[in-house]
CSV table of C-alpha atoms in Angstrom, one decimal:
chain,number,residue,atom,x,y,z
A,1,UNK,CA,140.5,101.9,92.1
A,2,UNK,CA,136.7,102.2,90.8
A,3,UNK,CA,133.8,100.0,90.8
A,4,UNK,CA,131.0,100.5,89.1
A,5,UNK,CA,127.2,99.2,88.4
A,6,UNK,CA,125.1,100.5,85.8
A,7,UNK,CA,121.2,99.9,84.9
A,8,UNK,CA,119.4,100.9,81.7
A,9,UNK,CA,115.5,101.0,80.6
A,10,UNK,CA,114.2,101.5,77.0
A,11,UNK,CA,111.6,103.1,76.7
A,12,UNK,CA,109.4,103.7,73.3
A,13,UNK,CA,110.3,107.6,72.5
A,14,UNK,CA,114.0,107.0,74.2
A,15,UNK,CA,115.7,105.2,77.3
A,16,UNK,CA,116.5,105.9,81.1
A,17,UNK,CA,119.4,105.2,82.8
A,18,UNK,CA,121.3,105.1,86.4
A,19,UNK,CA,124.4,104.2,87.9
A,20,UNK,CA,126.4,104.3,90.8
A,21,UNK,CA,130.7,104.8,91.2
A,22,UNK,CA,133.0,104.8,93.9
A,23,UNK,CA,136.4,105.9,92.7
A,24,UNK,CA,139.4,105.7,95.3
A,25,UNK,CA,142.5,107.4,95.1
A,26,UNK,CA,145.8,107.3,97.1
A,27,UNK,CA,149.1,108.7,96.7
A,28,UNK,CA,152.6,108.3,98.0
A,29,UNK,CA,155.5,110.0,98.0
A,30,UNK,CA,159.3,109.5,98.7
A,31,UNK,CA,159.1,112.5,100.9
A,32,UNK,CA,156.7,110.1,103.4
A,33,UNK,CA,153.5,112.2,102.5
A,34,UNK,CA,150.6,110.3,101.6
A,35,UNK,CA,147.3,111.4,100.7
A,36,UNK,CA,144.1,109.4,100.6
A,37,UNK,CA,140.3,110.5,99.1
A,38,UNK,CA,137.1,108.7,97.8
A,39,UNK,CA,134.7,109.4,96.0
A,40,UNK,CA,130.8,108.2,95.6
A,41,UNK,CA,128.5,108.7,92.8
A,42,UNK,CA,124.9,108.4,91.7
A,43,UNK,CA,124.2,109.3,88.1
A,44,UNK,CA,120.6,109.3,86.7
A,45,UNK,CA,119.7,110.0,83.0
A,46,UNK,CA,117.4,110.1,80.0
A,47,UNK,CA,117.9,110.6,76.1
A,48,UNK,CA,114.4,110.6,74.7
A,49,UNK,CA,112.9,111.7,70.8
A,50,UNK,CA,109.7,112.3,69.8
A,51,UNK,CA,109.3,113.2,65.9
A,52,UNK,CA,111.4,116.2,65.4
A,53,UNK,CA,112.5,116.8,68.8
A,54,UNK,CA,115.5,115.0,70.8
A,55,UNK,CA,116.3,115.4,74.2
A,56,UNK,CA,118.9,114.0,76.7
A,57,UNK,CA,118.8,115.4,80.9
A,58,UNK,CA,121.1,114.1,83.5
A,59,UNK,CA,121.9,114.8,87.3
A,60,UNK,CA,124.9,113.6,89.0
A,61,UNK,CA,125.5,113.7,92.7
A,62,UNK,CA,129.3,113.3,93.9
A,63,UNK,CA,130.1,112.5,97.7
A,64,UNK,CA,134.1,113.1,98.5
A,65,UNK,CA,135.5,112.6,101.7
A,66,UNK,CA,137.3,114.9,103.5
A,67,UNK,CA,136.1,119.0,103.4
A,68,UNK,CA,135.1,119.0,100.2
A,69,UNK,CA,131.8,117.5,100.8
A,70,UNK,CA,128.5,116.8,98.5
A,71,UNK,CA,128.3,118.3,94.7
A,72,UNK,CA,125.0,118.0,92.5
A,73,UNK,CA,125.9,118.2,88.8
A,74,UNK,CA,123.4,118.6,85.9
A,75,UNK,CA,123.2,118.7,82.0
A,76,UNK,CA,119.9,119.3,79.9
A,77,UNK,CA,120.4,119.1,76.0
A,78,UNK,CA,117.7,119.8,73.1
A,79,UNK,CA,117.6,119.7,69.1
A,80,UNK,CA,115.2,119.9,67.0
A,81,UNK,CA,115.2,118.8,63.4
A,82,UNK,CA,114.7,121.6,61.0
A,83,UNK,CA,114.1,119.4,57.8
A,84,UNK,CA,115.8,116.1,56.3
A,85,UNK,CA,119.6,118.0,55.8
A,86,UNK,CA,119.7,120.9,58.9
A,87,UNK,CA,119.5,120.3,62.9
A,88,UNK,CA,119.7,123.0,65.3
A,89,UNK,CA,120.7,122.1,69.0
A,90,UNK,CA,121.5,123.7,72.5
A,91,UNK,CA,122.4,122.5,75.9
A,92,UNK,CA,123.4,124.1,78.9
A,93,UNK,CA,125.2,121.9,81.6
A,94,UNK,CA,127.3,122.9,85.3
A,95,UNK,CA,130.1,120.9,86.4
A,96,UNK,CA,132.6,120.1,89.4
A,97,UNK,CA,136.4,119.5,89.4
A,98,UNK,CA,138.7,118.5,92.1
A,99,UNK,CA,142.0,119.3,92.0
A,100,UNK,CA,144.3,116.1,91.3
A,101,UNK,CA,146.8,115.6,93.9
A,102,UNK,CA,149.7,116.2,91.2
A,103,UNK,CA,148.3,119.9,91.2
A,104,UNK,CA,147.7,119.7,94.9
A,105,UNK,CA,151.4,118.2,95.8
A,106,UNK,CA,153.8,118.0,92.8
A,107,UNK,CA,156.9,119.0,94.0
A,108,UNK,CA,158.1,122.4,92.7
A,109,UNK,CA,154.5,122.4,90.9
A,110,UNK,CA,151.6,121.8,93.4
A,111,UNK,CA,149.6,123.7,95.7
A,112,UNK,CA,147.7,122.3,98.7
A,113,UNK,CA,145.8,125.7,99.2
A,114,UNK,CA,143.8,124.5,95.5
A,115,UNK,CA,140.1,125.0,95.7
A,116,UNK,CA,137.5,122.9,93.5
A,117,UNK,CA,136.9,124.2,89.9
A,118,UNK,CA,133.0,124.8,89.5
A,119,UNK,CA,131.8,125.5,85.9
A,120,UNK,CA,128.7,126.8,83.8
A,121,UNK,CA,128.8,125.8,80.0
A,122,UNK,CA,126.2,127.0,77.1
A,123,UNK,CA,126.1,126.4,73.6
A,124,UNK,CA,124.1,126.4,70.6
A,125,UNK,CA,125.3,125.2,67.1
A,126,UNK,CA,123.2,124.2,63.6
A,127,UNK,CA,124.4,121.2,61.5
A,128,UNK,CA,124.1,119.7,58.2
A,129,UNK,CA,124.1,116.3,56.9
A,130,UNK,CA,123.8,114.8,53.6
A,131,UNK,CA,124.4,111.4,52.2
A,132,UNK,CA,128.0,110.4,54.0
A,133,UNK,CA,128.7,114.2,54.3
A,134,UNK,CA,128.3,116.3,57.4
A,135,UNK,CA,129.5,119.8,58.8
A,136,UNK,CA,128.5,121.9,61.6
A,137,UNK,CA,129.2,124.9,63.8
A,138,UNK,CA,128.6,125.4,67.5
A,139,UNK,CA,129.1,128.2,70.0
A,140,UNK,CA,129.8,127.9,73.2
A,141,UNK,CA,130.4,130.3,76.8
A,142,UNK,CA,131.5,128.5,80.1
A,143,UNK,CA,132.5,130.7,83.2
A,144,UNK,CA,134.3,129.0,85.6
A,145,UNK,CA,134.7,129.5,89.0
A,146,UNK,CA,138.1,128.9,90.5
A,147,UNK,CA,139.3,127.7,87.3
A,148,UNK,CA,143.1,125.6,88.1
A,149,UNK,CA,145.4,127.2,85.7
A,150,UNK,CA,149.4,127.3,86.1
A,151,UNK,CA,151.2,130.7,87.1
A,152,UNK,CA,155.1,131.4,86.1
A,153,UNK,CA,156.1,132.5,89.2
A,154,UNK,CA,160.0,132.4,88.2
A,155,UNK,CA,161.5,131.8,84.6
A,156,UNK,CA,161.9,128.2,85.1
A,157,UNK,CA,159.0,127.7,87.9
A,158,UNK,CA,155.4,127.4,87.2
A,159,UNK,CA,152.5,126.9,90.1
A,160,UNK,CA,149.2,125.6,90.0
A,161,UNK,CA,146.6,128.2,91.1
A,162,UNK,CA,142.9,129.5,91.2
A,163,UNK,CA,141.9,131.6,89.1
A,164,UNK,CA,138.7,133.5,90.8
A,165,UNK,CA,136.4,133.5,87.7
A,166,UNK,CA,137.2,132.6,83.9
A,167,UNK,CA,135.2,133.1,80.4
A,168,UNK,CA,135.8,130.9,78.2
A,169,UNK,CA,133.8,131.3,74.7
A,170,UNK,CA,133.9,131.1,71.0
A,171,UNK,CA,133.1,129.1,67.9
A,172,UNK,CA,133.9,125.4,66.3
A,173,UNK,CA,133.3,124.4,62.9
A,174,UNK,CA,133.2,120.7,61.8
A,175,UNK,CA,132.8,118.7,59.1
A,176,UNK,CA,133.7,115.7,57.4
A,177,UNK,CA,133.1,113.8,54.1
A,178,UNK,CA,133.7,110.6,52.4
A,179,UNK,CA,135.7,109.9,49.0
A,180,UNK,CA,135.1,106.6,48.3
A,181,UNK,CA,137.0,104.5,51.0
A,182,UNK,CA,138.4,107.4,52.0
A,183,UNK,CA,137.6,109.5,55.2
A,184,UNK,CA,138.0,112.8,55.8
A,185,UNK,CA,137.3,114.9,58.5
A,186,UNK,CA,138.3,118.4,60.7
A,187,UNK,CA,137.2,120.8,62.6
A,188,UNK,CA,138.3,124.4,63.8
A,189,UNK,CA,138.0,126.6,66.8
A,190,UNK,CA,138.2,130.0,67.9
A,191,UNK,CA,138.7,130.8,71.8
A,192,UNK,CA,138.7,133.8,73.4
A,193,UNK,CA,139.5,132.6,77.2
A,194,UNK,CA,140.0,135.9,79.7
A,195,UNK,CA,140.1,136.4,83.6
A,196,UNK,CA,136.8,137.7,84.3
A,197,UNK,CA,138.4,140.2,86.6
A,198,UNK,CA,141.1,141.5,84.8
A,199,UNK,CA,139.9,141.0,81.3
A,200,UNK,CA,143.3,139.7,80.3
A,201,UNK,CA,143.8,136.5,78.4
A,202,UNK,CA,144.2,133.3,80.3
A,203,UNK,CA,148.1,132.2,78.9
A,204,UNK,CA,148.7,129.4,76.9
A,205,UNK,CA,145.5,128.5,75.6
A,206,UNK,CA,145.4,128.9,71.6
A,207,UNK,CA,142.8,131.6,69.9
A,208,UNK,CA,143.1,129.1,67.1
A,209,UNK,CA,143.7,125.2,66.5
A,210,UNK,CA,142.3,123.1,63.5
A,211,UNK,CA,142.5,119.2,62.8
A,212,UNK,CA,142.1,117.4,59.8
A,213,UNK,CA,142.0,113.9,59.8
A,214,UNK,CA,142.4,111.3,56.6
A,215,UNK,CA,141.6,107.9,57.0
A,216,UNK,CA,141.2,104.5,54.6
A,217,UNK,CA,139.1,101.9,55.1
A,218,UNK,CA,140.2,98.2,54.5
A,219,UNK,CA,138.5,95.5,54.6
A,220,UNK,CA,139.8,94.6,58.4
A,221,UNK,CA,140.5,97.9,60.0
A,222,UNK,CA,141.6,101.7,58.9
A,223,UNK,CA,144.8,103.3,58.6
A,224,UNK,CA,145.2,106.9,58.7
A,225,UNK,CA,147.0,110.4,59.3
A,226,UNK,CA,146.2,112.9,61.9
């Protein structure tokens, strides 16, 4: 269950905002296991531009019951217009993760001994728009600490588990365009994701994936293929 109340103030260069969430969560098993957690939140915010400059900050503050106590969160973001076509933009941002209680008590899956994910993500990218036409390319590096990733610990078992510190970076190229009624659109990206410690690759993650996306437009809605 979650309830939630949010507030919002425009301002002349940009708007503040604020709200406040309590999630609750409860699970129940055939094996007569139950488990139980809530969580509170406060979120304040702020997108704001000013000529060519845009920027957007937020904090977040989570309260969970149990042992895993308080988290502050935080995200600041900045672009700048270059000229009427090209946009440069950077943010760097932490987050918090609790495991779910499938990863903590799945049978033949979870693991109650799961510690909170905790990341860092940075990334920088330039864009370009024109008309209906737009295309861009961001990189990005996260670490992660404690990072909940699946282990094969037989050939037909797999476990969720830590892992102590993950990189994660690489590159994404966007873009999209408009033929008439038409819509297309697609982007591609290049991971490298390794254990920090090791310096071997996290498994099943792909080094490459690409979309492309077609869409028409009618007159009442869009149809399309993914």
């Amino acid at each position: 269950d979650a309830l939630g109340l949010e507030a919002q103030y425009r301002l002349s260069f940009g708007s503040l905002f604020a709200s406040v969430e309590r999630l609750e969560q409860e699970v129940d098993s055939q094996d007569n296991f139950s488990a139980r957690r809530t969580i509170d939140s406060v979120q304040l915010g702020g997108t704001f531009q000013l000529d060519a400059h845009s920027a957007q900050l937020n904090v977040r503050h989570d309260s969970y019951s149990g042992a895993s106590g308080n988290k502050t969160t935080g995200n600041i973001a900045y672009g700048y217009r270059i000229s009427e076509h090209w946009r440069a933009h950077g943010s760097y941002g932490t987050a918090f993760r609790l495991p779910s209680f499938n990863e903590l008590y799945y049978p033949f899956f979870g693991n109650p001994d799961l510690a909170p994910e905790s990341s860092r993500n940075r990334e920088a990218g330039l864009s370009w728009q024109g008309g209906s036409s737009r295309a861009g390319v961001t990189a990005y590096y996260n670490t992660v600490d404690n990072l909940i990733d699946t282990a094969q610990v037989a050939p037909d078992l797999y476990i969720a588990q830590n892992v102590a510190r993950a990189r994660l970076r690489g590159l994404t190229f966007d873009g999209s365009t408009y033929i008439d009624h038409t819509e297309l659109s697609g982007n591609v990206d290049l991971l490298d994701a390794e254990d920090a410690e090791t310096g071997l690759r996290l498994q099943r993650r792909a080094t490459r994936t690409a979309n492309l996306v077609v869409q028409q437009h009618l007159n009442q809605g869009r149809v399309g293929v993914e």
